[in-house]
GROMACS .gro file of C-alpha atoms in nm:
model
  438
    1MET     CA    1   0.000   0.000   0.000
    2ILE     CA    2   0.144   0.334  -0.107
    3ASN     CA    3   0.109   0.613   0.150
    4LEU     CA    4   0.026   0.923  -0.053
    5PRO     CA    5   0.046   1.294   0.025
    6LYS     CA    6  -0.255   1.406   0.224
    7ASP     CA    7  -0.336   1.763   0.124
    8ASP     CA    8  -0.526   1.966   0.383
    9TYR     CA    9  -0.566   2.262   0.142
   10SER     CA   10  -0.410   2.489   0.403
   11CYS     CA   11  -0.108   2.618   0.210
   12GLY     CA   12  -0.124   2.996   0.181
   13TRP     CA   13   0.107   3.012  -0.120
   14TYR     CA   14  -0.116   2.777  -0.321
   15GLN     CA   15  -0.444   2.929  -0.205
   16ALA     CA   16  -0.320   3.274  -0.315
   17LEU     CA   17  -0.293   3.155  -0.677
   18PRO     CA   18  -0.570   3.196  -0.933
   19PRO     CA   19  -0.766   2.879  -1.015
   20ALA     CA   20  -0.562   2.617  -1.196
   21ALA     CA   21  -0.628   2.508  -1.553
   22PRO     CA   22  -0.840   2.193  -1.599
   23VAL     CA   23  -0.656   1.885  -1.482
   24LYS     CA   24  -0.541   1.607  -1.713
   25ARG     CA   25  -0.530   1.268  -1.540
   26LEU     CA   26  -0.371   0.934  -1.622
   27LYS     CA   27  -0.623   0.715  -1.802
   28GLY     CA   28  -0.575   0.393  -1.993
   29VAL     CA   29  -0.241   0.247  -2.098
   30GLN     CA   30   0.012   0.517  -2.186
   31LYS     CA   31   0.344   0.424  -2.342
   32ALA     CA   32   0.638   0.660  -2.312
   33ASP     CA   33   1.011   0.673  -2.364
   34TYR     CA   34   1.061   0.821  -2.017
   35ALA     CA   35   0.840   0.843  -1.711
   36VAL     CA   36   0.911   1.100  -1.441
   37LEU     CA   37   0.732   1.059  -1.110
   38GLY     CA   38   0.679   1.372  -0.901
   39ALA     CA   39   0.616   1.721  -1.043
   40GLY     CA   40   0.814   1.922  -0.790
   41PHE     CA   41   1.143   2.100  -0.848
   42ALA     CA   42   1.332   1.778  -0.921
   43GLY     CA   43   1.071   1.618  -1.146
   44LEU     CA   44   1.008   1.935  -1.346
   45ALA     CA   45   1.380   1.985  -1.402
   46ALA     CA   46   1.433   1.620  -1.498
   47ALA     CA   47   1.147   1.621  -1.749
   48ARG     CA   48   1.268   1.945  -1.906
   49ARG     CA   49   1.627   1.822  -1.942
   50LEU     CA   50   1.513   1.490  -2.090
   51ALA     CA   51   1.316   1.686  -2.349
   52GLU     CA   52   1.624   1.892  -2.434
   53HIS     CA   53   1.827   1.576  -2.488
   54HIS     CA   54   1.555   1.395  -2.685
   55PRO     CA   55   1.303   1.640  -2.836
   56GLN     CA   56   1.128   1.358  -3.024
   57ALA     CA   57   1.082   1.134  -2.720
   58ARG     CA   58   0.752   1.105  -2.537
   59ILE     CA   59   0.801   1.205  -2.174
   60LEU     CA   60   0.525   1.163  -1.916
   61LEU     CA   61   0.546   1.359  -1.590
   62VAL     CA   62   0.296   1.233  -1.332
   63ASP     CA   63   0.201   1.355  -0.985
   64ALA     CA   64  -0.046   1.245  -0.719
   65GLN     CA   65  -0.151   1.609  -0.664
   66ARG     CA   66  -0.171   1.925  -0.870
   67ALA     CA   67   0.168   2.078  -0.946
   68ALA     CA   68   0.264   2.315  -0.659
   69GLU     CA   69   0.033   2.150  -0.404
   70GLY     CA   70   0.318   1.937  -0.269
   71ALA     CA   71   0.636   2.020  -0.080
   72SER     CA   72   0.788   2.229  -0.361
   73GLY     CA   73   0.504   2.479  -0.332
   74ARG     CA   74   0.507   2.485   0.049
   75ASN     CA   75   0.853   2.614   0.142
   76SER     CA   76   0.924   2.963   0.269
   77GLY     CA   77   1.022   3.103  -0.068
   78PHE     CA   78   1.403   3.098  -0.048
   79VAL     CA   79   1.641   2.979  -0.320
   80ILE     CA   80   1.975   2.968  -0.140
   81ASP     CA   81   2.310   2.956  -0.314
   82LEU     CA   82   2.528   2.878  -0.011
   83PRO     CA   83   2.587   2.526   0.120
   84HIS     CA   84   2.309   2.481   0.371
   85LYS     CA   85   2.338   2.428   0.746
   86PHE     CA   86   2.546   2.116   0.810
   87ALA     CA   87   2.688   2.112   0.456
   88LEU     CA   88   2.853   2.445   0.535
   89GLU     CA   89   3.042   2.268   0.817
   90HIS     CA   90   3.203   2.017   0.579
   91PRO     CA   91   3.581   2.002   0.637
   92ASP     CA   92   3.671   1.984   0.266
   93PRO     CA   93   3.667   2.328   0.096
   94ALA     CA   94   3.642   2.164  -0.248
   95HIS     CA   95   3.324   1.983  -0.138
   96LYS     CA   96   3.163   2.314  -0.040
   97GLN     CA   97   3.273   2.482  -0.361
   98LYS     CA   98   3.108   2.204  -0.562
   99LEU     CA   99   2.783   2.254  -0.370
  100LEU     CA  100   2.806   2.629  -0.425
  101GLY     CA  101   2.855   2.582  -0.798
  102LEU     CA  102   2.565   2.339  -0.823
  103ASN     CA  103   2.330   2.569  -0.631
  104ARG     CA  104   2.423   2.868  -0.845
  105SER     CA  105   2.368   2.669  -1.160
  106ALA     CA  106   2.018   2.588  -1.031
  107ILE     CA  107   1.949   2.956  -0.963
  108ALA     CA  108   2.063   3.044  -1.314
  109GLN     CA  109   1.830   2.779  -1.458
  110LEU     CA  110   1.534   2.907  -1.258
  111ASP     CA  111   1.613   3.268  -1.342
  112GLY     CA  112   1.624   3.182  -1.711
  113LEU     CA  113   1.287   3.006  -1.696
  114VAL     CA  114   1.123   3.292  -1.506
  115GLN     CA  115   1.249   3.547  -1.756
  116ARG     CA  116   1.184   3.338  -2.070
  117HIS     CA  117   0.828   3.247  -1.978
  118GLY     CA  118   0.733   3.559  -1.783
  119ILE     CA  119   0.645   3.358  -1.470
  120ASP     CA  120   0.482   3.591  -1.218
  121CYS     CA  121   0.624   3.454  -0.892
  122GLN     CA  122   0.778   3.749  -0.705
  123TRP     CA  123   1.120   3.633  -0.828
  124SER     CA  124   1.374   3.864  -0.663
  125ALA     CA  125   1.754   3.875  -0.641
  126VAL     CA  126   1.751   4.042  -0.300
  127GLY     CA  127   1.984   3.820  -0.094
  128LYS     CA  128   1.913   3.689   0.255
  129TYR     CA  129   1.961   3.788   0.617
  130GLN     CA  130   2.076   3.548   0.888
  131GLY     CA  131   1.960   3.692   1.217
  132ALA     CA  132   2.031   3.658   1.589
  133VAL     CA  133   1.787   3.741   1.868
  134GLY     CA  134   2.007   3.692   2.175
  135GLU     CA  135   2.343   3.565   2.295
  136ARG     CA  136   2.285   3.211   2.170
  137GLY     CA  137   2.200   3.339   1.823
  138GLU     CA  138   2.498   3.575   1.822
  139ALA     CA  139   2.731   3.285   1.897
  140PHE     CA  140   2.591   3.098   1.597
  141LEU     CA  141   2.621   3.414   1.389
  142ASP     CA  142   2.989   3.451   1.481
  143HIS     CA  143   3.044   3.092   1.371
  144PHE     CA  144   2.859   3.159   1.045
  145GLU     CA  145   3.086   3.458   0.979
  146HIS     CA  146   3.390   3.237   1.033
  147LEU     CA  147   3.253   2.981   0.785
  148MET     CA  148   3.185   3.253   0.528
  149LYS     CA  149   3.542   3.379   0.558
  150ASP     CA  150   3.673   3.026   0.505
  151LEU     CA  151   3.448   2.987   0.202
  152GLY     CA  152   3.569   3.317   0.057
  153GLU     CA  153   3.216   3.439  -0.004
  154PRO     CA  154   3.097   3.801   0.031
  155TYR     CA  155   2.887   3.897   0.331
  156ARG     CA  156   2.799   4.210   0.524
  157LYS     CA  157   2.735   4.264   0.894
  158VAL     CA  158   2.407   4.440   0.967
  159GLU     CA  159   2.383   4.600   1.307
  160HIS     CA  160   2.072   4.652   1.516
  161GLY     CA  161   1.960   4.994   1.390
  162GLU     CA  162   1.998   4.920   1.019
  163LEU     CA  163   1.838   4.578   1.063
  164SER     CA  164   1.538   4.722   1.247
  165ALA     CA  165   1.477   4.965   0.961
  166VAL     CA  166   1.459   4.672   0.718
  167LEU     CA  167   1.257   4.430   0.931
  168GLY     CA  168   1.023   4.678   1.097
  169THR     CA  169   1.107   4.527   1.437
  170SER     CA  170   1.380   4.578   1.696
  171TYR     CA  171   1.356   4.214   1.805
  172TYR     CA  172   1.687   4.111   1.645
  173ARG     CA  173   2.029   4.218   1.774
  174ARG     CA  174   2.211   4.188   1.443
  175ALA     CA  175   2.241   3.987   1.126
  176ILE     CA  176   2.470   3.888   0.842
  177PHE     CA  177   2.354   3.963   0.490
  178THR     CA  178   2.460   3.739   0.201
  179PRO     CA  179   2.383   3.865  -0.151
  180GLY     CA  180   2.349   3.544  -0.354
  181GLY     CA  181   2.006   3.419  -0.246
  182TYR     CA  182   1.675   3.475  -0.424
  183LEU     CA  183   1.319   3.503  -0.297
  184MET     CA  184   1.006   3.385  -0.475
  185GLN     CA  185   0.647   3.269  -0.439
  186PRO     CA  186   0.711   2.893  -0.454
  187ALA     CA  187   0.368   2.772  -0.562
  188ALA     CA  188   0.355   3.035  -0.837
  189LEU     CA  189   0.704   2.936  -0.958
  190VAL     CA  190   0.626   2.563  -0.962
  191ARG     CA  191   0.294   2.612  -1.139
  192GLY     CA  192   0.454   2.850  -1.387
  193MET     CA  193   0.721   2.594  -1.476
  194ALA     CA  194   0.459   2.320  -1.504
  195GLU     CA  195   0.255   2.536  -1.744
  196ASN     CA  196   0.557   2.597  -1.967
  197LEU     CA  197   0.704   2.252  -2.019
  198PRO     CA  198   0.851   2.150  -2.357
  199ASP     CA  199   0.602   2.026  -2.616
  200ASN     CA  200   0.706   1.661  -2.577
  201VAL     CA  201   0.648   1.657  -2.200
  202GLU     CA  202   0.294   1.568  -2.094
  203LEU     CA  203   0.189   1.646  -1.736
  204LEU     CA  204  -0.061   1.414  -1.568
  205GLU     CA  205  -0.191   1.539  -1.232
  206GLN     CA  206  -0.413   1.401  -0.956
  207SER     CA  207  -0.291   1.061  -1.075
  208PRO     CA  208  -0.145   0.869  -0.782
  209ILE     CA  209   0.078   0.576  -0.870
  210ARG     CA  210  -0.009   0.281  -0.648
  211SER     CA  211   0.271   0.042  -0.743
  212LEU     CA  212   0.566  -0.018  -0.974
  213GLN     CA  213   0.621  -0.338  -1.169
  214GLN     CA  214   0.893  -0.443  -1.410
  215GLU     CA  215   0.777  -0.641  -1.711
  216GLY     CA  216   0.943  -0.720  -2.043
  217GLY     CA  217   1.204  -0.444  -2.027
  218ASN     CA  218   0.949  -0.181  -1.925
  219TRP     CA  219   0.848  -0.028  -1.597
  220ARG     CA  220   0.476  -0.020  -1.531
  221LEU     CA  221   0.345   0.263  -1.315
  222LEU     CA  222   0.003   0.150  -1.201
  223GLY     CA  223  -0.256   0.414  -1.118
  224ASP     CA  224  -0.625   0.415  -1.034
  225GLU     CA  225  -0.754   0.455  -1.389
  226GLY     CA  226  -0.455   0.369  -1.602
  227GLU     CA  227  -0.088   0.288  -1.623
  228ILE     CA  228   0.232   0.417  -1.778
  229GLN     CA  229   0.475   0.185  -1.950
  230ALA     CA  230   0.829   0.312  -2.003
  231PRO     CA  231   1.177   0.159  -2.011
  232THR     CA  232   1.325   0.438  -1.799
  233LEU     CA  233   1.184   0.584  -1.478
  234LEU     CA  234   1.310   0.890  -1.294
  235LEU     CA  235   1.192   0.944  -0.937
  236GLY     CA  236   1.163   1.301  -0.812
  237THR     CA  237   0.964   1.179  -0.514
  238SER     CA  238   1.184   1.287  -0.219
  239ILE     CA  239   1.055   1.121   0.099
  240PHE     CA  240   0.793   0.922  -0.096
  241THR     CA  241   1.074   0.730  -0.271
  242ARG     CA  242   1.063   0.488   0.021
  243GLU     CA  243   0.697   0.409  -0.053
  244PHE     CA  244   0.813   0.231  -0.370
  245GLY     CA  245   1.059   0.015  -0.177
  246TYR     CA  246   1.373   0.221  -0.236
  247LEU     CA  247   1.600   0.367   0.034
  248LYS     CA  248   1.390   0.191   0.296
  249ASN     CA  249   1.485   0.278   0.653
  250ARG     CA  250   1.721   0.551   0.530
  251LEU     CA  251   1.495   0.858   0.497
  252LEU     CA  252   1.331   1.052   0.781
  253PRO     CA  253   1.004   1.235   0.708
  254VAL     CA  254   0.998   1.574   0.881
  255MET     CA  255   0.743   1.851   0.843
  256THR     CA  256   0.813   2.215   0.912
  257PHE     CA  257   0.531   2.467   0.950
  258ALA     CA  258   0.457   2.826   0.853
  259SER     CA  259   0.179   3.078   0.909
  260TRP     CA  260   0.121   3.404   0.731
  261THR     CA  261  -0.098   3.709   0.757
  262ARG     CA  262  -0.330   3.866   0.507
  263PRO     CA  263  -0.167   4.155   0.315
  264LEU     CA  264  -0.115   4.455   0.542
  265THR     CA  265  -0.330   4.761   0.480
  266ASP     CA  266  -0.168   5.098   0.406
  267ALA     CA  267  -0.220   5.203   0.769
  268GLU     CA  268  -0.071   4.877   0.901
  269LEU     CA  269   0.220   4.907   0.661
  270ALA     CA  270   0.291   5.256   0.794
  271ARG     CA  271   0.288   5.121   1.152
  272TYR     CA  272   0.515   4.835   1.047
  273GLY     CA  273   0.769   5.083   0.915
  274GLY     CA  274   1.003   4.835   0.751
  275GLN     CA  275   1.074   4.732   0.394
  276LEU     CA  276   0.895   4.489   0.166
  277ASN     CA  277   1.035   4.174   0.010
  278TRP     CA  278   1.304   4.038   0.238
  279GLY     CA  279   1.379   3.707   0.405
  280LEU     CA  280   1.559   3.618   0.729
  281THR     CA  281   1.670   3.274   0.840
  282PRO     CA  282   1.778   3.205   1.199
  283ALA     CA  283   2.144   3.188   1.295
  284ASP     CA  284   2.034   2.911   1.533
  285HIS     CA  285   1.907   2.638   1.301
  286ALA     CA  286   1.608   2.562   1.522
  287GLY     CA  287   1.502   2.926   1.546
  288THR     CA  288   1.239   3.118   1.349
  289THR     CA  289   1.242   3.203   0.980
  290LEU     CA  290   1.081   3.538   0.900
  291ARG     CA  291   0.959   3.679   0.568
  292MET     CA  292   0.794   3.995   0.446
  293THR     CA  293   0.661   3.916   0.101
  294ALA     CA  294   0.641   4.153  -0.193
  295ASP     CA  295   0.261   4.158  -0.150
  296ARG     CA  296   0.276   4.271   0.216
  297ARG     CA  297   0.232   3.943   0.403
  298ILE     CA  298   0.438   3.857   0.710
  299LEU     CA  299   0.534   3.488   0.731
  300ILE     CA  300   0.657   3.306   1.042
  301ARG     CA  301   0.811   2.960   1.014
  302ASN     CA  302   0.922   2.735   1.297
  303SER     CA  303   0.800   2.410   1.459
  304TYR     CA  304   0.922   2.073   1.332
  305LYS     CA  305   0.740   1.741   1.357
  306HIS     CA  306   0.832   1.382   1.277
  307VAL     CA  307   0.553   1.269   1.042
  308PRO     CA  308   0.580   0.895   0.964
  309ARG     CA  309   0.241   0.910   0.787
  310TYR     CA  310   0.316   1.245   0.620
  311GLY     CA  311   0.005   1.463   0.613
  312GLY     CA  312  -0.185   1.186   0.790
  313SER     CA  313   0.026   1.251   1.100
  314ILE     CA  314  -0.116   1.605   1.135
  315ASN     CA  315  -0.462   1.693   1.268
  316ASP     CA  316  -0.650   2.018   1.317
  317GLY     CA  317  -0.570   2.032   1.688
  318MET     CA  318  -0.197   2.005   1.623
  319ARG     CA  319  -0.217   2.274   1.354
  320GLN     CA  320  -0.400   2.506   1.592
  321ARG     CA  321  -0.132   2.457   1.858
  322ILE     CA  322   0.138   2.529   1.602
  323GLN     CA  323  -0.046   2.842   1.490
  324ALA     CA  324  -0.060   2.956   1.854
  325ASP     CA  325   0.319   2.916   1.876
  326HIS     CA  326   0.355   3.115   1.554
  327ARG     CA  327   0.125   3.381   1.695
  328GLN     CA  328   0.346   3.417   1.999
  329ALA     CA  329   0.653   3.460   1.777
  330PHE     CA  330   0.466   3.714   1.561
  331LEU     CA  331   0.353   3.924   1.858
  332ALA     CA  332   0.704   3.925   2.005
  333ARG     CA  333   0.825   4.084   1.683
  334TYR     CA  334   0.527   4.298   1.583
  335PRO     CA  335   0.319   4.390   1.891
  336ASP     CA  336   0.183   4.697   1.710
  337LEU     CA  337   0.022   4.465   1.452
  338ALA     CA  338  -0.160   4.250   1.707
  339GLU     CA  339  -0.493   4.285   1.524
  340VAL     CA  340  -0.355   4.143   1.197
  341PRO     CA  341  -0.476   3.782   1.169
  342PHE     CA  342  -0.311   3.475   1.026
  343THR     CA  343  -0.505   3.345   0.729
  344HIS     CA  344  -0.322   3.013   0.672
  345THR     CA  345  -0.103   2.770   0.865
  346TRP     CA  346   0.053   2.486   0.670
  347GLY     CA  347   0.326   2.226   0.677
  348GLY     CA  348   0.549   2.076   0.413
  349VAL     CA  349   0.710   1.736   0.442
  350TYR     CA  350   1.066   1.671   0.333
  351ALA     CA  351   1.331   1.402   0.369
  352ILE     CA  352   1.640   1.422   0.586
  353SER     CA  353   1.902   1.160   0.661
  354ARG     CA  354   2.089   1.094   0.983
  355ASN     CA  355   2.424   1.153   0.811
  356PHE     CA  356   2.290   1.458   0.620
  357THR     CA  357   2.374   1.289   0.290
  358ASN     CA  358   2.173   1.341  -0.028
  359PHE     CA  359   2.101   1.042  -0.252
  360PHE     CA  360   2.155   1.082  -0.626
  361GLY     CA  361   2.194   0.804  -0.878
  362GLN     CA  362   2.071   0.478  -1.021
  363LEU     CA  363   1.867   0.247  -0.798
  364GLU     CA  364   1.838  -0.045  -1.038
  365ASP     CA  365   1.813  -0.108  -1.413
  366GLY     CA  366   1.610   0.175  -1.564
  367VAL     CA  367   1.535   0.350  -1.233
  368TYR     CA  368   1.706   0.672  -1.123
  369ALA     CA  369   1.634   0.892  -0.823
  370SER     CA  370   1.721   1.213  -0.650
  371ALA     CA  371   1.598   1.186  -0.293
  372CYS     CA  372   1.666   1.339   0.047
  373ASP     CA  373   1.720   1.711  -0.006
  374ASN     CA  374   1.782   1.771   0.368
  375GLY     CA  375   1.568   2.083   0.358
  376VAL     CA  376   1.717   2.262   0.054
  377GLY     CA  377   1.455   2.171  -0.202
  378ALA     CA  378   1.439   2.458  -0.452
  379ALA     CA  379   1.802   2.479  -0.560
  380TRP     CA  380   1.896   2.118  -0.492
  381GLY     CA  381   1.583   1.976  -0.652
  382THR     CA  382   1.638   2.181  -0.966
  383ILE     CA  383   2.003   2.091  -1.022
  384SER     CA  384   1.972   1.729  -0.909
  385GLY     CA  385   1.671   1.673  -1.135
  386SER     CA  386   1.853   1.817  -1.434
  387LEU     CA  387   2.164   1.612  -1.373
  388LEU     CA  388   1.961   1.298  -1.306
  389ALA     CA  389   1.829   1.328  -1.660
  390ASP     CA  390   2.188   1.363  -1.783
  391LEU     CA  391   2.280   1.046  -1.595
  392ALA     CA  392   1.982   0.857  -1.739
  393VAL     CA  393   2.074   0.944  -2.100
  394GLY     CA  394   2.449   0.901  -2.051
  395ALA     CA  395   2.545   1.268  -2.094
  396GLU     CA  396   2.875   1.327  -1.914
  397SER     CA  397   2.962   1.666  -1.768
  398ALA     CA  398   3.177   1.828  -1.498
  399GLN     CA  399   2.862   1.909  -1.302
  400LEU     CA  400   2.748   1.549  -1.314
  401ARG     CA  401   3.083   1.443  -1.173
  402ASP     CA  402   3.053   1.710  -0.905
  403ILE     CA  403   2.710   1.597  -0.786
  404GLN     CA  404   2.822   1.236  -0.780
  405GLN     CA  405   3.116   1.336  -0.559
  406VAL     CA  406   2.908   1.530  -0.305
  407THR     CA  407   2.626   1.275  -0.268
  408GLY     CA  408   2.614   0.928  -0.123
  409MET     CA  409   2.401   0.678   0.063
  410PRO     CA  410   2.190   0.801   0.356
  411SER     CA  411   2.269   0.602   0.666
  412LEU     CA  412   2.039   0.335   0.804
  413ASN     CA  413   1.789   0.434   1.072
  414PRO     CA  414   1.723   0.235   1.388
  415PRO     CA  415   1.397   0.038   1.389
  416GLU     CA  416   1.070   0.166   1.529
  417PRO     CA  417   0.970   0.251   1.794
  418PHE     CA  418   1.325   0.365   1.874
  419LEU     CA  419   1.346   0.581   1.561
  420GLY     CA  420   1.032   0.780   1.638
  421LEU     CA  421   1.128   0.823   2.002
  422GLY     CA  422   1.473   0.942   1.906
  423VAL     CA  423   1.357   1.189   1.641
  424ARG     CA  424   1.085   1.337   1.861
  425SER     CA  425   1.333   1.371   2.149
  426ARG     CA  426   1.590   1.545   1.927
  427ILE     CA  427   1.329   1.790   1.795
  428ALA     CA  428   1.203   1.865   2.148
  429LEU     CA  429   1.558   1.915   2.277
  430ALA     CA  430   1.647   2.148   1.988
  431LYS     CA  431   1.332   2.353   2.052
  432TRP     CA  432   1.418   2.383   2.422
  433HIS     CA  433   1.778   2.486   2.355
  434SER     CA  434   1.664   2.740   2.093
  435ARG     CA  435   1.373   2.883   2.288
  436SER     CA  436   1.545   3.223   2.320
  437GLU     CA  437   1.570   3.247   1.937
  438LEU     CA  438   1.208   3.156   1.861
   0.00000   0.00000   0.00000
C-alpha cells in the first residue's frame, strides 16, 4: 500500500494563486520513452532536461496532486546559493565549492525560466539575512561569519539599527547579509514551470501511482484509472521514494510549519515601518524564519514534527497549537500589529538523513532517483533533477561528476519505535535549547 500525500488545502502560497487550468489525469495504458514521477522542483527539471536531450521522445510527468500542491510549493520562498546548514560545516573546501557551484547553476536555470516564460512569482535577487535574537543566536552568527570567511564568499554585517529599519522590528540584535540568495512565491514558480514545459512533455496530475512493476524491459506505473509503461523511470519523489521500496529505513520524514498574515493595509504598513520583500533565516538552526513578502504578508516559520504518515500525522488540533506558537513569535516581533490575523497555517514534508547525505543516482536497471534534499529543495531539486536526466541518458559533464562526488548513501535508521522516540526527542531538545531564538 502506497502512502500518498494528504493535502489539507491549508497552504497559503497555493491558495493565493488563481484557479488552476483543468486537470489532465492518467487514463488507460500510456506508453512513453521516459516516465518521471513527481512534479516538484526535481521532477520538473528532470522532465525538461530529458526533453532537451531527446526532443522527439515522449516524456510523461505524473504527480499524485496538482503541481505546486506538494512540498515544492510549500517552502518559505528561499532559493539559497550557499551550502546549507550542516553542509557548510564540511571540512573539505572543495566539497563546499562544488555545492556552491551546483546551487548557483540551479538559480541560473530558474532565473532563465522565469524570464523566458514571464512567470509571475515574485522572483527577486535580494539576498538573505541570517539573524540573531540573543546571545545564543549571536554565537551561531559569529560561527557563520567564520565559515563565510573560510568559504571566501561576500557577506555584510548588519547591526541593530539598520536591521530594524529593514525588518520593521527591533527584536533582532544583528544579522549577516549574504547577496546570492533569491526570494520567490514557490507555488507560483512551480505552477509556472509546469505550465511551460517543452512540447514533448505531458503532465498528468491528480494521478497517484499505487505500485511499480517491471515487465518485459518496461516499468509499469500502475494508477487508479490507467498505467504508464516506459523503459526508464526517474523518481523526483523525495521522501515518498521509500513508498516504492527504495531507500527503505534511510529517509526521515519531517514537516516544518509556517503561518502568514493577510496583506497589510496601508495604515498597518505605515505602523510596520520596515521594507517589503526580504527574508531572514535564523542563525540558530532551530530558530524562526521570517519573511515579508512583496505583497505585504508577514510569514513566520518554525516548529518541526516527525511525520511517519506524512500529512496523515497532522490533525486540526496540532495545527491550531502550532499556529498559537507562531502567533506568539509574531507578537514578540510585531506587537503593534496584534490585530492582523493569520489566514493560513501549513506544513510541508521533506526528507532528511541521519548523516545529512543526499542520494543521487541509479537504484536499479532503468530506475534513477534524486531523494533526500535535507531541507534545501528549490536549488537542490532543480540541479539534481537536471543532472539525473543527464545520468539517465548518458550525458557526461563536470557538473554530473561534481554531484556524484558530493552525494552518497543516507545512513540506516534504527527500527521503530526507537526511531520515532529518538527523532521526537531530538526535535524537542532542539526547541528547548533554541527557545530564546524563537
